[in-house]
JSON list of C-alpha atoms in Angstrom, two decimals:
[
{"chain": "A", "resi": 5, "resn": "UNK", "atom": "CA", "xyz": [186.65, 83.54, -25.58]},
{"chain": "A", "resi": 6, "resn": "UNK", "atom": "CA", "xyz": [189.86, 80.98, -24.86]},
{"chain": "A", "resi": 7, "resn": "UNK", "atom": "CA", "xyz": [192.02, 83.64, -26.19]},
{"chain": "A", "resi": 8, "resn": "UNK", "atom": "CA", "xyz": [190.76, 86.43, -24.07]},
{"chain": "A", "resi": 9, "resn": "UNK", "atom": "CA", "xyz": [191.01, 83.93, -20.96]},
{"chain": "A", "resi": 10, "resn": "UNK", "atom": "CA", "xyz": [194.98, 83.62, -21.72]},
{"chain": "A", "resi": 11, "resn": "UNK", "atom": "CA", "xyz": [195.74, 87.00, -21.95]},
{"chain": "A", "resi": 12, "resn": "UNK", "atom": "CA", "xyz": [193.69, 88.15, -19.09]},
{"chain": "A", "resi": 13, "resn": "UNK", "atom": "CA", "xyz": [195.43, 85.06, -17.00]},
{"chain": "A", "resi": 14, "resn": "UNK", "atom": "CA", "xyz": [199.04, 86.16, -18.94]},
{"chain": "A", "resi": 15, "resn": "UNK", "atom": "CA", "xyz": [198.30, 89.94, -17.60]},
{"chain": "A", "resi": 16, "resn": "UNK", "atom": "CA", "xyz": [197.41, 88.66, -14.37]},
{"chain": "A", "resi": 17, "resn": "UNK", "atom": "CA", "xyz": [201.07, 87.04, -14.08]},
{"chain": "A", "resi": 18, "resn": "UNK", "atom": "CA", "xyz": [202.97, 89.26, -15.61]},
{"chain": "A", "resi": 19, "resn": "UNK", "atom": "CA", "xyz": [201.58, 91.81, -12.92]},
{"chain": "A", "resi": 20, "resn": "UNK", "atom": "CA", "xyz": [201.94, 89.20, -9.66]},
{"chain": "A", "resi": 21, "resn": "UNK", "atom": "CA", "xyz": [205.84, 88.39, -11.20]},
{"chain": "A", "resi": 22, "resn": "UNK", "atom": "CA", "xyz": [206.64, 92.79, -11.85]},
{"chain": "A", "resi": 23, "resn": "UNK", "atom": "CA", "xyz": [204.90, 93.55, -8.35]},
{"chain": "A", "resi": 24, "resn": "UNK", "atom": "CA", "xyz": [206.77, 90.19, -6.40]},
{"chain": "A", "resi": 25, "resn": "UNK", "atom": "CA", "xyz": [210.34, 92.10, -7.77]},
{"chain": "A", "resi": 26, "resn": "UNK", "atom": "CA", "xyz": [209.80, 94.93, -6.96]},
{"chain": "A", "resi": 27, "resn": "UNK", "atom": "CA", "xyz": [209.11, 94.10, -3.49]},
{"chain": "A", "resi": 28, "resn": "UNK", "atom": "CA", "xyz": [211.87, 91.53, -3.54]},
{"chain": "A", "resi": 29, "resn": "UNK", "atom": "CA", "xyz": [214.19, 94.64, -4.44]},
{"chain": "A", "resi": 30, "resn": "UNK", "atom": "CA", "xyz": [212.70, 96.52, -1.57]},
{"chain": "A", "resi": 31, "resn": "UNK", "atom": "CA", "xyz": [213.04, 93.55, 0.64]},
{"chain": "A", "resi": 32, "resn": "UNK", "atom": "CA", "xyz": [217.09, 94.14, 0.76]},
{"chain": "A", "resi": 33, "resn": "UNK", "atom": "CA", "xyz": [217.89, 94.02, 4.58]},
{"chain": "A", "resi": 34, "resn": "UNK", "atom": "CA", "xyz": [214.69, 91.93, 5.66]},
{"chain": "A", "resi": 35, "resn": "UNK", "atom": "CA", "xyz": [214.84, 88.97, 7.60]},
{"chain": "A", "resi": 36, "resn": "UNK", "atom": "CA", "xyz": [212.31, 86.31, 7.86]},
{"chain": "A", "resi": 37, "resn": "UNK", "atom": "CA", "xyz": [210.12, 85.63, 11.15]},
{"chain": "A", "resi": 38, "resn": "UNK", "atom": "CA", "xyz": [209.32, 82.33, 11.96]},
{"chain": "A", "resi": 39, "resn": "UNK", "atom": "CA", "xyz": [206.01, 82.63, 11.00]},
{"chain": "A", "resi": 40, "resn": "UNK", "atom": "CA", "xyz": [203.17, 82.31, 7.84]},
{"chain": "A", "resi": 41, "resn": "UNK", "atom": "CA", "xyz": [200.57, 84.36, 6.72]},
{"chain": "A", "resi": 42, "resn": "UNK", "atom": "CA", "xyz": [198.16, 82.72, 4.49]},
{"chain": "A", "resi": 43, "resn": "UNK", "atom": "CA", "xyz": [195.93, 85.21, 2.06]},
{"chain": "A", "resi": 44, "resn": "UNK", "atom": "CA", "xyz": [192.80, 84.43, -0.21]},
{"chain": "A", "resi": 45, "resn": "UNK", "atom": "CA", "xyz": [191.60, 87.10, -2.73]},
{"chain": "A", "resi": 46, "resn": "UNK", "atom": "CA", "xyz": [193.89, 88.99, -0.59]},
{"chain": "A", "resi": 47, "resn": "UNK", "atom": "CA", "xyz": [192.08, 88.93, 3.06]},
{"chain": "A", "resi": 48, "resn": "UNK", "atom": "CA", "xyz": [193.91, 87.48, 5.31]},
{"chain": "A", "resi": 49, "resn": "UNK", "atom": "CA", "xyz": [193.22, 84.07, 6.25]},
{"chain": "A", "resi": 50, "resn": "UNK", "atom": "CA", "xyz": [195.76, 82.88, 8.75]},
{"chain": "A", "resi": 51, "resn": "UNK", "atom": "CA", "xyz": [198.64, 84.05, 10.52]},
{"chain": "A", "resi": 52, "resn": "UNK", "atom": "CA", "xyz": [200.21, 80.98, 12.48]},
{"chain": "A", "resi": 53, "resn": "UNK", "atom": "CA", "xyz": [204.11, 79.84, 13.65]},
{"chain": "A", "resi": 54, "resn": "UNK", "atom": "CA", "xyz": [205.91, 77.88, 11.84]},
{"chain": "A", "resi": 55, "resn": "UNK", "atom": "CA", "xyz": [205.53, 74.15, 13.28]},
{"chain": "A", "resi": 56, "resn": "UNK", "atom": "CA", "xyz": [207.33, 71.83, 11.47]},
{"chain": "A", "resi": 57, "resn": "UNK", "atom": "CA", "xyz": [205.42, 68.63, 9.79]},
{"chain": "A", "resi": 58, "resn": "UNK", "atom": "CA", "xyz": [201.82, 70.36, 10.18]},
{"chain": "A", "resi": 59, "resn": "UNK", "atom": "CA", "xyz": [199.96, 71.83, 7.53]},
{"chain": "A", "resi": 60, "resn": "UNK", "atom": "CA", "xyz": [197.47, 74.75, 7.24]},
{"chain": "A", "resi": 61, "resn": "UNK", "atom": "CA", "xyz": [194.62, 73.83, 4.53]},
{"chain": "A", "resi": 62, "resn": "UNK", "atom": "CA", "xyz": [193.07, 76.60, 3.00]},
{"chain": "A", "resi": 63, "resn": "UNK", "atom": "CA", "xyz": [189.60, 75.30, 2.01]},
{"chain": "A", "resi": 64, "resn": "UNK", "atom": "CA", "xyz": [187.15, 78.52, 0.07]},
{"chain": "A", "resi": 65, "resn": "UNK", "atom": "CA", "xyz": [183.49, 78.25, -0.67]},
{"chain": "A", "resi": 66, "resn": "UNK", "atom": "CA", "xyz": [183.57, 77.11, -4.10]},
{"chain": "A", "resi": 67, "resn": "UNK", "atom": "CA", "xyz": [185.55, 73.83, -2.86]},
{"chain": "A", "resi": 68, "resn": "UNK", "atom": "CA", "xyz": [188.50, 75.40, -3.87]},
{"chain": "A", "resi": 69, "resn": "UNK", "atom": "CA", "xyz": [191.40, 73.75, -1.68]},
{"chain": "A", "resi": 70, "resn": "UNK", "atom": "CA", "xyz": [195.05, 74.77, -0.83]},
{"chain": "A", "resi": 71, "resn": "UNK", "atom": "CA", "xyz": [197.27, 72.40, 1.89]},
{"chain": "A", "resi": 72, "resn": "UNK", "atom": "CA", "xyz": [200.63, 74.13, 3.44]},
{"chain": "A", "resi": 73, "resn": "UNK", "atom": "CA", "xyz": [202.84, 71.72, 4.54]},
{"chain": "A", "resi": 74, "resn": "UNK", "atom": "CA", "xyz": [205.23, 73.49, 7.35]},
{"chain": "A", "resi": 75, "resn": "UNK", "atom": "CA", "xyz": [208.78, 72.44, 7.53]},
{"chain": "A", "resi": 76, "resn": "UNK", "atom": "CA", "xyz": [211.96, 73.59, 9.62]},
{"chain": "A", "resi": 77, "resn": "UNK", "atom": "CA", "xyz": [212.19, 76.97, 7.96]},
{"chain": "A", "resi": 78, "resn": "UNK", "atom": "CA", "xyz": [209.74, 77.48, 6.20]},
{"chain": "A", "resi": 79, "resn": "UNK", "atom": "CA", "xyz": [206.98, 75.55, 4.19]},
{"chain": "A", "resi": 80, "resn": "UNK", "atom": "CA", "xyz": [205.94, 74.51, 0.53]},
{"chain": "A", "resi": 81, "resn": "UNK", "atom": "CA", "xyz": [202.45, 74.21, -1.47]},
{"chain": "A", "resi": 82, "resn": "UNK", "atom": "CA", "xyz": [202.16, 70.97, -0.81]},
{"chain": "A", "resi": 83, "resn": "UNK", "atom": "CA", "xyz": [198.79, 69.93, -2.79]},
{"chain": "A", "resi": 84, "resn": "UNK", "atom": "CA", "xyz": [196.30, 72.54, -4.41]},
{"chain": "A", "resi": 85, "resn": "UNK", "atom": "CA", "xyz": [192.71, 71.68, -6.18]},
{"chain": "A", "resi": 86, "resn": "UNK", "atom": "CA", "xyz": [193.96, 74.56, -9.00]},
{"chain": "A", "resi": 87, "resn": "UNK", "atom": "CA", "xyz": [194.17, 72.88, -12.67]},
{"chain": "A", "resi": 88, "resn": "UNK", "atom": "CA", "xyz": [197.26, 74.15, -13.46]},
{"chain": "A", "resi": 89, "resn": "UNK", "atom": "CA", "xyz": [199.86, 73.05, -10.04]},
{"chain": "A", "resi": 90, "resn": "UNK", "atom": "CA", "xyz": [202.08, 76.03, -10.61]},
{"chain": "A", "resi": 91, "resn": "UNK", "atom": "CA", "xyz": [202.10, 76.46, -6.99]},
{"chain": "A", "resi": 92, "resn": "UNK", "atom": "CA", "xyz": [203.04, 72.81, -5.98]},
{"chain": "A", "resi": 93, "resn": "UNK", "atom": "CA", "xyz": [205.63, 73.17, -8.62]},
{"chain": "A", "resi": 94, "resn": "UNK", "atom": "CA", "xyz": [207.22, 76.53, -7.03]},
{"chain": "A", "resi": 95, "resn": "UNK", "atom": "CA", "xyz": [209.38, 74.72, -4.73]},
{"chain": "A", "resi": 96, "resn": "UNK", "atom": "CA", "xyz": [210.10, 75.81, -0.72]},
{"chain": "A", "resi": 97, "resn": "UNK", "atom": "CA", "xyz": [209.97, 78.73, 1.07]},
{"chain": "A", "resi": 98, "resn": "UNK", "atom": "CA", "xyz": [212.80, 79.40, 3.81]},
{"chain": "A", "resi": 99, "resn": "UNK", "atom": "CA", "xyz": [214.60, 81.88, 6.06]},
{"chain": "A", "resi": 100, "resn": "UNK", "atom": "CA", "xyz": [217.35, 80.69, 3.95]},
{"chain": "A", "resi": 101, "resn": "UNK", "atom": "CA", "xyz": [216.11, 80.61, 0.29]},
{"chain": "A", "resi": 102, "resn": "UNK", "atom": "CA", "xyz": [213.29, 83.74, 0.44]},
{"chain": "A", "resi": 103, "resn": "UNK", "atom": "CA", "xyz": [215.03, 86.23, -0.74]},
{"chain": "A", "resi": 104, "resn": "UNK", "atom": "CA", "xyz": [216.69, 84.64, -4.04]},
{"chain": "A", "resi": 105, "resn": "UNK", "atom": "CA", "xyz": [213.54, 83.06, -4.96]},
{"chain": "A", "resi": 106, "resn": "UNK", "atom": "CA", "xyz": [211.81, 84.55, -8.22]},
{"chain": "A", "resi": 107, "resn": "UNK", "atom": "CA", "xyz": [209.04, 85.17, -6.17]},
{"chain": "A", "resi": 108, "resn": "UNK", "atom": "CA", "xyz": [210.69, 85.96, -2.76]},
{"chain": "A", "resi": 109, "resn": "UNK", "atom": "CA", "xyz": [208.78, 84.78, 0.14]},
{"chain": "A", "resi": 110, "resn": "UNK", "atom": "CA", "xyz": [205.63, 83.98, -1.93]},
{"chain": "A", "resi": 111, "resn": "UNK", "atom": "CA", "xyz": [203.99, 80.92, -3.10]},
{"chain": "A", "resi": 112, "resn": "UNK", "atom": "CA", "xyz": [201.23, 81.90, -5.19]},
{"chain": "A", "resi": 113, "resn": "UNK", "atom": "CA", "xyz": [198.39, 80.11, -6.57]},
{"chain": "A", "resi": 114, "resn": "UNK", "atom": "CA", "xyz": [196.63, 82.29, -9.50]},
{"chain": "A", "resi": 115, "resn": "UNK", "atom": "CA", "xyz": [193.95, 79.86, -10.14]},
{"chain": "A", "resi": 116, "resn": "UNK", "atom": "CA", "xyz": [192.42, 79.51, -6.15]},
{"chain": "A", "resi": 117, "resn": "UNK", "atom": "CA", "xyz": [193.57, 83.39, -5.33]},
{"chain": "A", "resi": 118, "resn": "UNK", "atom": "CA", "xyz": [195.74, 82.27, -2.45]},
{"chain": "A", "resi": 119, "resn": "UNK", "atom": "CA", "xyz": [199.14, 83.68, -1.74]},
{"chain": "A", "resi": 120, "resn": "UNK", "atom": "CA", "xyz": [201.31, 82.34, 1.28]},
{"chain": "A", "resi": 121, "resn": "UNK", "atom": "CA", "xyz": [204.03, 84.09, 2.39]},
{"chain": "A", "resi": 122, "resn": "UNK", "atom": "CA", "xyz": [206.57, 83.80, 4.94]},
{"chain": "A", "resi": 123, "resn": "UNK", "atom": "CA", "xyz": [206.59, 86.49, 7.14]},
{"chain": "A", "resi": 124, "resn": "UNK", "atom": "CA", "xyz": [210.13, 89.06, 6.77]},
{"chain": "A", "resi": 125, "resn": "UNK", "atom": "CA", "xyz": [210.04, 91.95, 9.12]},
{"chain": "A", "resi": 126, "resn": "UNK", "atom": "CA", "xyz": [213.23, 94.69, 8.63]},
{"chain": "A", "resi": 127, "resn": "UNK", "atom": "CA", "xyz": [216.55, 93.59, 10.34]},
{"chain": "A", "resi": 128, "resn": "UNK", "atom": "CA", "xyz": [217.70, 94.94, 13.29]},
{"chain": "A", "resi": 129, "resn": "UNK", "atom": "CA", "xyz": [220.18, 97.82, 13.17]},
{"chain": "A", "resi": 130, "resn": "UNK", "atom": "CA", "xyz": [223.47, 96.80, 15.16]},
{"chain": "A", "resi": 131, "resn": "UNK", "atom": "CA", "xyz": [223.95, 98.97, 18.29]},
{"chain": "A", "resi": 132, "resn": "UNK", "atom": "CA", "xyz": [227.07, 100.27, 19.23]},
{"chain": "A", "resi": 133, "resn": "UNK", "atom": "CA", "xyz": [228.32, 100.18, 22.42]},
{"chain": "A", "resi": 134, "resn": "UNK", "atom": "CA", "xyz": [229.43, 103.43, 23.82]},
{"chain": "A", "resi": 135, "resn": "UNK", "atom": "CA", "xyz": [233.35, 103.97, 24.43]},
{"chain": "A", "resi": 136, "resn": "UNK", "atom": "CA", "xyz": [234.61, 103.93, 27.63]}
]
């Protein structure tokens, strides 16, 4: 049954990592809000601003426990109850770093079903002014 667990888990990532590109690639031109939007099994769970220094702990039924740590531009996994800590291990999201990450403006954490994502929303087109 161990095997089956690792490819099922293997399938499971090699889906999130295909999907998380191909959005990335669609991203092009998209700019990142000042704001978070938290998702478990993939209901949103919060939707807050950015406050630097506070964090946003994502605590399920099962015990299952996720803490957000917001920073300047953007925010990290900063401690997860998942076995594995891929998420803590993923590194910062920010307005500045999103859209060269491997997984964009995701942190993702397989194990509890949460995905955080910083918010990108599609750039402004520049207006022209009229001539005179």
């Amino acid at each position: 049954m161990r095997k089956k667990e690792i490819l099922i888990v293997a399938g499971i990532l090699l889906l999130a990592v295909v999907s998380l590109a191909a959005y990335r690639l669609l991203g092009r031109g998209k700019t990142a809000t000042g704001k978070i939007n938290v998702y478990v099994n993939g209901a949103l769970y919060a939707s807050e601003p950015l406050r630097p220094g506070q964090t946003l702990t994502v605590t399920q039924q099962d015990g299952s426990t996720n803490v957000i740590r917001m920073t300047e531009g953007g925010f990290y996994m900063e401690s997860s109850t998942c076995h594995n800590q891929l998420c803590v291990q993923q590194g910062e999201v920010t307005r500045d770093n999103w859209s060269r990450r491997a997984l964009g403006a995701h942190i993702l954490c397989l194990p509890n079903r949460v995905n955080a994502e910083l918010e990108v929303e599609a750039a402004a087109s520049p207006v022209e002014a009229p001539d005179a």
